[in-house]
Amino acid sequence: MSVPEIRRVGVVGLGAMGAGIAQLAIEAGYETVGREVTEELGTKARDRIAHFLQRKVDKERLTDAERDSALELLSTTTELADLGGCDLVIEAIVEDLDAKLQLFGALERVVRADAILATNTSALSVTEIAAAVSTPERVVGMHFFNPAPLMPLVEIVRAELTSDEAVDAAFAVAARLGKQPIRCHDTPGFVVNRVLIPLLNDCIRVLDEARVSPEELDTAMTAGAGWPMGPCTLLDLVGIDVHVHASEALYEKLREPRMAPPARIVAMKNAGLLGRKSGRGFYVYD
Ligand code: CAA
């Protein structure tokens, strides 16, 4: 399979992850088209990116001119057809297999036959997503970590039928984004979530077992295990709903009890305590 030189990048879904990926792409000099379902959401993502670029200017990590030329590379749209000229499209929509299957089927109809199609899924099977298109060899996982602009790792996930060329192209793009990519196969949770999800579930169980507060647990893991942020702060950042969904997806595939989300966090999700994004999770946010 021949892959094009990657000049133009599409990002579908401009939530926290998609906006972060689009920010990385424009900072690396890629013309970038971001697609959201409404113009308001597109504008919100652009504002978020502009805010973080401005913070870099404030800290003298970026010049005014670099911020402006990065932002000029970003366009947003509500039309999937506007991704037609992209050499690589990275999907970062909701973690729902049916929604992703539908999107990849539609994407195949608008992008060129040699464009690479990547998914940022964290817990679904890249192979299952690739089955939505007639050319699964060009489908690859590009799994970024939250917050995408700050976390160095990208897992480049090879699905059952992914070509070497698509893996190499995705790896090269991640490296140009300034990341530390690794290659891995399409197994449940890939590398990091296979380890991190049961670990975070254990942390939640410890809250009740050891009868400590979220603050105490966070202090324990930052001061005693060298974590950069405590597990409750991290879960609030990732999103309680995202974690519950990922835990359920891994439990469904691996049937390991530690993968199953503890009742306490499922109750939080059901109550709408989703972490930073809803203003309240383990902690309360302004
Ligand atoms: N997007 C873009 N820029 C951001 C940002 C974001 N979401 N969040 C922060 N920044 C920028 C801000 O400008 C910020 O500076 P200001 O607050 O002054 O504006 C700047 O980055 C530095 O932020 P911090 O001071 O908060 O940075 P830090 O040195 O404290 O490190 C961290 C932050 C890198 C997140 C660190 O705490 C860390 O490594 N935490 C662990 C995160 C982690 O484990 N993530 C993985 C989650 S699991 C996952 O993602 C997998 C999955 O599939 C769900």
mmCIF file of C-alpha atoms and ligand atoms in Angstrom:
data_model
loop_
_atom_site.group_PDB
_atom_site.id
_atom_site.type_symbol
_atom_site.label_atom_id
_atom_site.label_comp_id
_atom_site.label_asym_id
_atom_site.label_seq_id
_atom_site.Cartn_x
_atom_site.Cartn_y
_atom_site.Cartn_z
ATOM 1 C CA MET A 1 0.000 0.000 0.000
ATOM 2 C CA SER A 2 1.417 3.431 -0.879
ATOM 3 C CA VAL A 3 0.752 6.247 1.549
ATOM 4 C CA PRO A 4 0.804 9.946 0.709
ATOM 5 C CA GLU A 5 3.177 12.459 2.221
ATOM 6 C CA ILE A 6 1.211 13.805 5.162
ATOM 7 C CA ARG A 7 0.579 17.521 4.610
ATOM 8 C CA ARG A 8 -2.992 18.030 5.665
ATOM 9 C CA VAL A 9 -4.477 16.472 8.804
ATOM 10 C CA GLY A 10 -8.149 16.094 9.653
ATOM 11 C CA VAL A 11 -9.403 15.714 13.225
ATOM 12 C CA VAL A 12 -12.979 14.522 13.757
ATOM 13 C CA GLY A 13 -14.386 15.452 17.161
ATOM 14 C CA LEU A 14 -12.898 18.487 18.887
ATOM 15 C CA GLY A 15 -13.546 17.653 22.524
ATOM 16 C CA ALA A 16 -10.677 17.744 25.022
ATOM 17 C CA MET A 17 -8.715 15.063 23.134
ATOM 18 C CA GLY A 18 -9.504 16.183 19.574
ATOM 19 C CA ALA A 19 -8.770 19.831 20.353
ATOM 20 C CA GLY A 20 -5.480 18.802 21.951
ATOM 21 C CA ILE A 21 -4.540 16.748 18.888
ATOM 22 C CA ALA A 22 -5.494 19.616 16.542
ATOM 23 C CA GLN A 23 -3.352 21.958 18.659
ATOM 24 C CA LEU A 24 -0.374 19.617 18.284
ATOM 25 C CA ALA A 25 -0.945 19.353 14.524
ATOM 26 C CA ILE A 26 -0.997 23.114 13.895
ATOM 27 C CA GLU A 27 1.985 23.661 16.194
ATOM 28 C CA ALA A 28 3.870 21.106 14.094
ATOM 29 C CA GLY A 29 2.983 23.035 10.938
ATOM 30 C CA TYR A 30 0.268 20.784 9.494
ATOM 31 C CA GLU A 31 -2.671 22.358 7.742
ATOM 32 C CA THR A 32 -5.478 21.044 9.942
ATOM 33 C CA VAL A 33 -9.205 20.690 9.398
ATOM 34 C CA GLY A 34 -11.237 20.042 12.543
ATOM 35 C CA ARG A 35 -14.759 18.726 12.253
ATOM 36 C CA GLU A 36 -17.422 19.171 14.910
ATOM 37 C CA VAL A 37 -21.159 18.599 14.778
ATOM 38 C CA THR A 38 -22.080 22.259 15.355
ATOM 39 C CA GLU A 39 -20.341 25.539 14.550
ATOM 40 C CA GLU A 40 -20.521 26.488 18.235
ATOM 41 C CA LEU A 41 -18.509 23.422 19.237
ATOM 42 C CA GLY A 42 -15.971 24.204 16.508
ATOM 43 C CA THR A 43 -15.598 27.753 17.806
ATOM 44 C CA LYS A 44 -15.308 26.503 21.382
ATOM 45 C CA ALA A 45 -12.451 24.204 20.363
ATOM 46 C CA ARG A 46 -10.683 26.992 18.461
ATOM 47 C CA ASP A 47 -10.984 29.242 21.539
ATOM 48 C CA ARG A 48 -9.595 26.490 23.755
ATOM 49 C CA ILE A 49 -6.608 26.001 21.447
ATOM 50 C CA ALA A 50 -6.046 29.770 21.194
ATOM 51 C CA HIS A 51 -6.135 29.963 25.009
ATOM 52 C CA PHE A 52 -3.441 27.309 25.479
ATOM 53 C CA LEU A 53 -1.264 28.801 22.730
ATOM 54 C CA GLN A 54 -1.588 32.197 24.417
ATOM 55 C CA ARG A 55 -0.464 30.637 27.721
ATOM 56 C CA LYS A 56 2.650 29.431 25.894
ATOM 57 C CA VAL A 57 3.233 32.961 24.597
ATOM 58 C CA ASP A 58 2.798 34.307 28.151
ATOM 59 C CA LYS A 59 5.455 31.867 29.320
ATOM 60 C CA GLU A 60 7.741 32.799 26.396
ATOM 61 C CA ARG A 61 7.618 29.298 24.952
ATOM 62 C CA LEU A 62 6.032 30.609 21.745
ATOM 63 C CA THR A 63 6.210 33.972 19.963
ATOM 64 C CA ASP A 64 3.174 36.013 18.925
ATOM 65 C CA ALA A 65 4.023 35.283 15.292
ATOM 66 C CA GLU A 66 4.258 31.508 15.935
ATOM 67 C CA ARG A 67 0.876 31.553 17.704
ATOM 68 C CA ASP A 68 -0.709 33.439 14.810
ATOM 69 C CA SER A 69 0.760 31.233 12.101
ATOM 70 C CA ALA A 70 -0.301 28.103 14.000
ATOM 71 C CA LEU A 71 -3.874 29.374 14.321
ATOM 72 C CA GLU A 72 -3.945 30.248 10.620
ATOM 73 C CA LEU A 73 -3.362 26.569 9.849
ATOM 74 C CA LEU A 74 -6.588 25.580 11.646
ATOM 75 C CA SER A 75 -9.975 25.549 9.991
ATOM 76 C CA THR A 76 -13.133 24.088 11.489
ATOM 77 C CA THR A 77 -16.141 22.698 9.718
ATOM 78 C CA THR A 78 -19.341 20.778 10.328
ATOM 79 C CA GLU A 79 -19.109 19.020 6.940
ATOM 80 C CA LEU A 80 -17.305 15.693 6.718
ATOM 81 C CA ALA A 81 -16.792 16.362 2.997
ATOM 82 C CA ASP A 82 -14.353 19.166 3.928
ATOM 83 C CA LEU A 83 -11.916 16.440 5.047
ATOM 84 C CA GLY A 84 -11.670 15.286 1.423
ATOM 85 C CA GLY A 85 -8.188 16.777 0.930
ATOM 86 C CA CYS A 86 -6.673 15.303 4.101
ATOM 87 C CA ASP A 87 -3.792 12.802 3.946
ATOM 88 C CA LEU A 88 -4.465 11.635 7.506
ATOM 89 C CA VAL A 89 -7.708 11.828 9.473
ATOM 90 C CA ILE A 90 -7.632 11.232 13.226
ATOM 91 C CA GLU A 91 -10.966 10.323 14.794
ATOM 92 C CA ALA A 92 -11.545 11.490 18.370
ATOM 93 C CA ILE A 93 -15.331 11.246 18.755
ATOM 94 C CA VAL A 94 -17.352 9.598 21.522
ATOM 95 C CA GLU A 95 -16.195 6.106 22.595
ATOM 96 C CA ASP A 96 -19.121 4.305 21.010
ATOM 97 C CA LEU A 97 -18.425 1.513 18.535
ATOM 98 C CA ASP A 98 -21.541 2.098 16.428
ATOM 99 C CA ALA A 99 -20.805 5.823 16.133
ATOM 100 C CA LYS A 100 -17.229 5.060 15.088
ATOM 101 C CA LEU A 101 -18.294 2.422 12.563
ATOM 102 C CA GLN A 102 -20.721 4.859 11.007
ATOM 103 C CA LEU A 103 -18.109 7.611 10.894
ATOM 104 C CA PHE A 104 -15.402 5.438 9.311
ATOM 105 C CA GLY A 105 -17.883 4.199 6.696
ATOM 106 C CA ALA A 106 -18.745 7.819 5.855
ATOM 107 C CA LEU A 107 -15.083 8.925 5.939
ATOM 108 C CA GLU A 108 -14.137 6.272 3.413
ATOM 109 C CA ARG A 109 -16.544 7.870 0.964
ATOM 110 C CA VAL A 110 -15.052 11.383 1.276
ATOM 111 C CA VAL A 111 -11.270 10.913 1.619
ATOM 112 C CA ARG A 112 -8.826 9.801 -1.071
ATOM 113 C CA ALA A 113 -8.236 6.069 -1.449
ATOM 114 C CA ASP A 114 -4.689 6.345 -0.052
ATOM 115 C CA ALA A 115 -5.430 8.586 2.956
ATOM 116 C CA ILE A 116 -4.631 7.113 6.381
ATOM 117 C CA LEU A 117 -7.534 6.746 8.807
ATOM 118 C CA ALA A 118 -6.566 6.793 12.481
ATOM 119 C CA THR A 119 -8.616 6.329 15.621
ATOM 120 C CA ASN A 120 -7.785 7.748 19.034
ATOM 121 C CA THR A 121 -9.919 5.101 20.743
ATOM 122 C CA SER A 122 -8.622 4.112 24.165
ATOM 123 C CA ALA A 123 -10.630 0.987 24.863
ATOM 124 C CA LEU A 124 -12.355 -0.193 21.686
ATOM 125 C CA SER A 125 -10.828 -2.589 19.174
ATOM 126 C CA VAL A 126 -9.096 -0.873 16.243
ATOM 127 C CA THR A 127 -9.661 -4.062 14.235
ATOM 128 C CA GLU A 128 -13.425 -3.828 14.793
ATOM 129 C CA ILE A 129 -13.410 -0.157 13.774
ATOM 130 C CA ALA A 130 -11.346 -0.980 10.662
ATOM 131 C CA ALA A 131 -13.993 -3.511 9.639
ATOM 132 C CA ALA A 132 -16.259 -0.563 8.734
ATOM 133 C CA VAL A 133 -14.162 0.236 5.663
ATOM 134 C CA SER A 134 -13.310 -1.726 2.533
ATOM 135 C CA THR A 135 -9.596 -0.867 2.882
ATOM 136 C CA PRO A 136 -8.767 -1.815 6.494
ATOM 137 C CA GLU A 137 -5.028 -1.796 5.745
ATOM 138 C CA ARG A 138 -5.049 2.000 6.040
ATOM 139 C CA VAL A 139 -6.702 2.048 9.466
ATOM 140 C CA VAL A 140 -4.403 2.444 12.476
ATOM 141 C CA GLY A 141 -4.732 3.427 16.136
ATOM 142 C CA MET A 142 -3.129 6.675 17.302
ATOM 143 C CA HIS A 143 -3.831 6.709 21.012
ATOM 144 C CA PHE A 144 -2.952 10.007 22.684
ATOM 145 C CA PHE A 145 -3.045 10.559 26.445
ATOM 146 C CA ASN A 146 -4.881 13.224 28.370
ATOM 147 C CA PRO A 147 -3.948 16.102 28.222
ATOM 148 C CA ALA A 148 -2.768 15.413 24.666
ATOM 149 C CA PRO A 149 -0.558 18.506 24.317
ATOM 150 C CA LEU A 150 1.346 17.633 27.500
ATOM 151 C CA MET A 151 1.587 13.840 27.621
ATOM 152 C CA PRO A 152 4.519 12.586 25.512
ATOM 153 C CA LEU A 153 3.247 9.090 24.667
ATOM 154 C CA VAL A 154 1.287 8.041 21.595
ATOM 155 C CA GLU A 155 0.480 4.349 21.152
ATOM 156 C CA ILE A 156 0.560 3.458 17.453
ATOM 157 C CA VAL A 157 -1.785 0.497 17.305
ATOM 158 C CA ARG A 158 -1.554 -2.111 14.577
ATOM 159 C CA ALA A 159 -4.906 -3.749 13.901
ATOM 160 C CA GLU A 160 -5.139 -7.217 12.337
ATOM 161 C CA LEU A 161 -5.002 -5.928 8.750
ATOM 162 C CA THR A 162 -3.080 -2.645 9.147
ATOM 163 C CA SER A 163 -0.267 -2.263 6.600
ATOM 164 C CA ASP A 164 3.332 -1.589 7.638
ATOM 165 C CA GLU A 165 3.167 1.643 5.642
ATOM 166 C CA ALA A 166 0.182 2.952 7.612
ATOM 167 C CA VAL A 167 1.876 2.088 10.930
ATOM 168 C CA ASP A 168 5.093 3.801 9.840
ATOM 169 C CA ALA A 169 3.258 6.889 8.565
ATOM 170 C CA ALA A 170 1.313 7.275 11.830
ATOM 171 C CA PHE A 171 4.517 6.763 13.830
ATOM 172 C CA ALA A 172 6.318 9.452 11.782
ATOM 173 C CA VAL A 173 3.459 11.932 12.285
ATOM 174 C CA ALA A 174 3.438 11.318 16.050
ATOM 175 C CA ALA A 175 7.205 11.912 16.130
ATOM 176 C CA ARG A 176 6.778 15.160 14.175
ATOM 177 C CA LEU A 177 4.160 16.227 16.717
ATOM 178 C CA GLY A 178 6.994 16.014 19.251
ATOM 179 C CA LYS A 179 5.707 12.808 20.847
ATOM 180 C CA GLN A 180 7.391 9.604 21.952
ATOM 181 C CA PRO A 181 5.431 7.006 19.952
ATOM 182 C CA ILE A 182 5.544 3.267 20.552
ATOM 183 C CA ARG A 183 4.204 0.527 18.287
ATOM 184 C CA CYS A 184 1.898 -2.116 19.728
ATOM 185 C CA HIS A 185 -0.736 -4.614 18.639
ATOM 186 C CA ASP A 186 -4.483 -4.221 18.985
ATOM 187 C CA THR A 187 -5.105 -5.876 22.336
ATOM 188 C CA PRO A 188 -7.682 -4.714 24.939
ATOM 189 C CA GLY A 189 -6.361 -1.499 26.532
ATOM 190 C CA PHE A 190 -3.198 -1.659 24.376
ATOM 191 C CA VAL A 191 -0.263 -1.044 26.751
ATOM 192 C CA VAL A 192 -1.000 1.768 29.192
ATOM 193 C CA ASN A 193 -4.711 1.277 29.840
ATOM 194 C CA ARG A 194 -4.208 -2.477 30.261
ATOM 195 C CA VAL A 195 -2.108 -1.563 33.305
ATOM 196 C CA LEU A 196 -3.597 1.765 34.379
ATOM 197 C CA ILE A 197 -7.308 0.909 34.398
ATOM 198 C CA PRO A 198 -7.120 -1.926 36.941
ATOM 199 C CA LEU A 199 -4.661 0.159 38.965
ATOM 200 C CA LEU A 200 -7.080 3.103 39.123
ATOM 201 C CA ASN A 201 -9.914 0.715 39.987
ATOM 202 C CA ASP A 202 -7.802 -0.601 42.866
ATOM 203 C CA CYS A 203 -7.230 2.979 43.989
ATOM 204 C CA ILE A 204 -11.006 3.574 44.133
ATOM 205 C CA ARG A 205 -11.509 0.351 46.130
ATOM 206 C CA VAL A 206 -8.798 1.455 48.566
ATOM 207 C CA LEU A 207 -10.800 4.604 49.336
ATOM 208 C CA ASP A 208 -13.412 2.442 51.045
ATOM 209 C CA GLU A 209 -11.164 -0.353 52.289
ATOM 210 C CA ALA A 210 -8.579 1.875 53.989
ATOM 211 C CA ARG A 211 -11.185 4.528 54.789
ATOM 212 C CA VAL A 212 -9.128 7.405 53.432
ATOM 213 C CA SER A 213 -10.360 10.556 51.727
ATOM 214 C CA PRO A 214 -9.607 11.366 48.059
ATOM 215 C CA GLU A 215 -7.116 13.981 49.323
ATOM 216 C CA GLU A 216 -5.350 11.379 51.480
ATOM 217 C CA LEU A 217 -5.245 8.827 48.672
ATOM 218 C CA ASP A 218 -3.840 11.454 46.289
ATOM 219 C CA THR A 219 -1.196 12.404 48.848
ATOM 220 C CA ALA A 220 -0.353 8.721 49.318
ATOM 221 C CA MET A 221 0.250 8.110 45.611
ATOM 222 C CA THR A 222 2.060 11.381 44.863
ATOM 223 C CA ALA A 223 4.198 11.448 48.004
ATOM 224 C CA GLY A 224 4.626 7.685 48.353
ATOM 225 C CA ALA A 225 4.760 6.389 44.804
ATOM 226 C CA GLY A 226 5.952 9.409 42.836
ATOM 227 C CA TRP A 227 2.814 9.771 40.693
ATOM 228 C CA PRO A 228 2.692 13.229 39.051
ATOM 229 C CA MET A 229 -0.921 13.621 40.143
ATOM 230 C CA GLY A 230 -3.003 11.534 42.529
ATOM 231 C CA PRO A 231 -5.507 8.962 41.227
ATOM 232 C CA CYS A 232 -8.607 10.974 42.185
ATOM 233 C CA THR A 233 -7.231 14.114 40.511
ATOM 234 C CA LEU A 234 -6.339 12.018 37.474
ATOM 235 C CA LEU A 235 -9.788 10.398 37.286
ATOM 236 C CA ASP A 236 -11.411 13.839 37.480
ATOM 237 C CA LEU A 237 -9.149 14.976 34.634
ATOM 238 C CA VAL A 238 -9.784 11.938 32.430
ATOM 239 C CA GLY A 239 -13.541 12.023 33.139
ATOM 240 C CA ILE A 240 -15.432 9.611 35.403
ATOM 241 C CA ASP A 241 -17.659 8.562 32.472
ATOM 242 C CA VAL A 242 -14.633 7.915 30.246
ATOM 243 C CA HIS A 243 -13.004 5.758 32.919
ATOM 244 C CA VAL A 244 -16.187 3.761 33.618
ATOM 245 C CA HIS A 245 -16.682 3.159 29.910
ATOM 246 C CA ALA A 246 -13.074 2.049 29.412
ATOM 247 C CA SER A 247 -13.256 -0.242 32.473
ATOM 248 C CA GLU A 248 -16.460 -1.845 31.221
ATOM 249 C CA ALA A 249 -15.006 -2.327 27.744
ATOM 250 C CA LEU A 250 -11.889 -4.025 29.144
ATOM 251 C CA TYR A 251 -13.883 -6.137 31.581
ATOM 252 C CA GLU A 252 -16.131 -7.294 28.753
ATOM 253 C CA LYS A 253 -13.093 -8.440 26.785
ATOM 254 C CA LEU A 254 -10.795 -9.789 29.529
ATOM 255 C CA ARG A 255 -13.233 -10.900 32.247
ATOM 256 C CA GLU A 256 -10.757 -9.957 34.953
ATOM 257 C CA PRO A 257 -12.525 -8.737 38.135
ATOM 258 C CA ARG A 258 -10.033 -5.887 38.641
ATOM 259 C CA MET A 259 -11.065 -4.444 35.261
ATOM 260 C CA ALA A 260 -14.700 -4.011 36.350
ATOM 261 C CA PRO A 261 -15.528 -0.465 37.514
ATOM 262 C CA PRO A 262 -16.144 -0.327 41.293
ATOM 263 C CA ALA A 263 -19.722 0.487 42.355
ATOM 264 C CA ARG A 264 -18.628 3.795 43.861
ATOM 265 C CA ILE A 265 -17.430 5.235 40.543
ATOM 266 C CA VAL A 266 -20.385 3.851 38.590
ATOM 267 C CA ALA A 267 -22.659 5.688 41.052
ATOM 268 C CA MET A 268 -20.652 8.877 40.484
ATOM 269 C CA LYS A 269 -21.117 8.519 36.733
ATOM 270 C CA ASN A 270 -24.859 7.923 37.095
ATOM 271 C CA ALA A 271 -25.158 11.005 39.314
ATOM 272 C CA GLY A 272 -23.414 13.179 36.729
ATOM 273 C CA LEU A 273 -20.288 13.665 38.848
ATOM 274 C CA LEU A 274 -17.993 13.434 35.835
ATOM 275 C CA GLY A 275 -14.953 15.324 37.133
ATOM 276 C CA ARG A 276 -13.582 18.586 35.793
ATOM 277 C CA LYS A 277 -15.892 18.713 32.812
ATOM 278 C CA SER A 278 -19.070 18.725 34.943
ATOM 279 C CA GLY A 279 -17.587 20.845 37.739
ATOM 280 C CA ARG A 280 -17.659 18.032 40.289
ATOM 281 C CA GLY A 281 -16.130 14.584 40.632
ATOM 282 C CA PHE A 282 -13.973 13.533 43.567
ATOM 283 C CA TYR A 283 -13.340 17.269 43.915
ATOM 284 C CA VAL A 284 -15.338 20.424 43.202
ATOM 285 C CA TYR A 285 -14.154 22.802 40.423
ATOM 286 C CA ASP A 286 -15.033 26.436 39.683
HETATM 287 N N1 CAA B 1 -4.416 21.236 26.777
HETATM 288 C C1 CAA B 1 -3.437 22.076 26.413
HETATM 289 N N2 CAA B 1 -2.610 22.683 27.297
HETATM 290 C C2 CAA B 1 -2.805 22.423 28.594
HETATM 291 C C3 CAA B 1 -3.813 21.562 29.039
HETATM 292 C C4 CAA B 1 -4.629 20.960 28.076
HETATM 293 N N3 CAA B 1 -5.624 20.112 28.408
HETATM 294 N N4 CAA B 1 -3.778 21.521 30.374
HETATM 295 C C5 CAA B 1 -2.780 22.332 30.753
HETATM 296 N N5 CAA B 1 -2.191 22.873 29.674
HETATM 297 C C6 CAA B 1 -1.100 23.824 29.623
HETATM 298 C C7 CAA B 1 -1.492 25.040 30.411
HETATM 299 O O1 CAA B 1 -1.182 26.216 29.690
HETATM 300 C C8 CAA B 1 -0.653 24.912 31.653
HETATM 301 O O2 CAA B 1 -0.179 26.104 32.169
HETATM 302 P P1 CAA B 1 -1.145 27.181 32.941
HETATM 303 O O3 CAA B 1 -1.941 26.398 33.953
HETATM 304 O O4 CAA B 1 -0.166 28.130 33.541
HETATM 305 O O5 CAA B 1 -1.997 27.784 31.870
HETATM 306 C C9 CAA B 1 0.550 24.123 31.174
HETATM 307 O O6 CAA B 1 0.057 23.235 30.188
HETATM 308 C C10 CAA B 1 1.215 23.337 32.285
HETATM 309 O O7 CAA B 1 0.199 22.712 32.985
HETATM 310 P P2 CAA B 1 0.462 22.219 34.435
HETATM 311 O O8 CAA B 1 1.170 23.263 35.225
HETATM 312 O O9 CAA B 1 -0.804 21.649 34.966
HETATM 313 O O10 CAA B 1 1.528 21.084 34.125
HETATM 314 P P3 CAA B 1 2.210 20.121 35.128
HETATM 315 O O11 CAA B 1 3.655 20.308 35.049
HETATM 316 O O12 CAA B 1 1.556 20.190 36.446
HETATM 317 O O13 CAA B 1 1.892 18.698 34.460
HETATM 318 C C11 CAA B 1 0.541 16.917 33.697
HETATM 319 C C12 CAA B 1 0.577 18.389 34.128
HETATM 320 C C13 CAA B 1 1.458 16.688 32.508
HETATM 321 C C14 CAA B 1 -0.909 16.661 33.295
HETATM 322 C C15 CAA B 1 1.018 16.039 34.875
HETATM 323 O O14 CAA B 1 0.319 16.372 36.034
HETATM 324 C C16 CAA B 1 0.849 14.581 34.581
HETATM 325 O O15 CAA B 1 1.675 13.967 33.941
HETATM 326 N N6 CAA B 1 -0.269 14.004 35.075
HETATM 327 C C17 CAA B 1 -0.620 12.616 34.765
HETATM 328 C C18 CAA B 1 -1.525 12.619 33.575
HETATM 329 C C19 CAA B 1 -1.819 11.223 33.097
HETATM 330 O O16 CAA B 1 -1.468 10.229 33.692
HETATM 331 N N7 CAA B 1 -2.516 11.178 31.969
HETATM 332 C C20 CAA B 1 -2.916 9.930 31.384
HETATM 333 C C21 CAA B 1 -4.358 9.788 31.636
HETATM 334 S S1 CAA B 1 -4.910 8.213 31.085
HETATM 335 C C22 CAA B 1 -5.304 8.470 29.497
HETATM 336 O O17 CAA B 1 -5.291 9.537 28.948
HETATM 337 C C23 CAA B 1 -5.654 7.235 28.782
HETATM 338 C C24 CAA B 1 -7.013 7.171 28.320
HETATM 339 O O18 CAA B 1 -7.188 6.515 27.308
HETATM 340 C C25 CAA B 1 -8.171 7.721 29.058
#
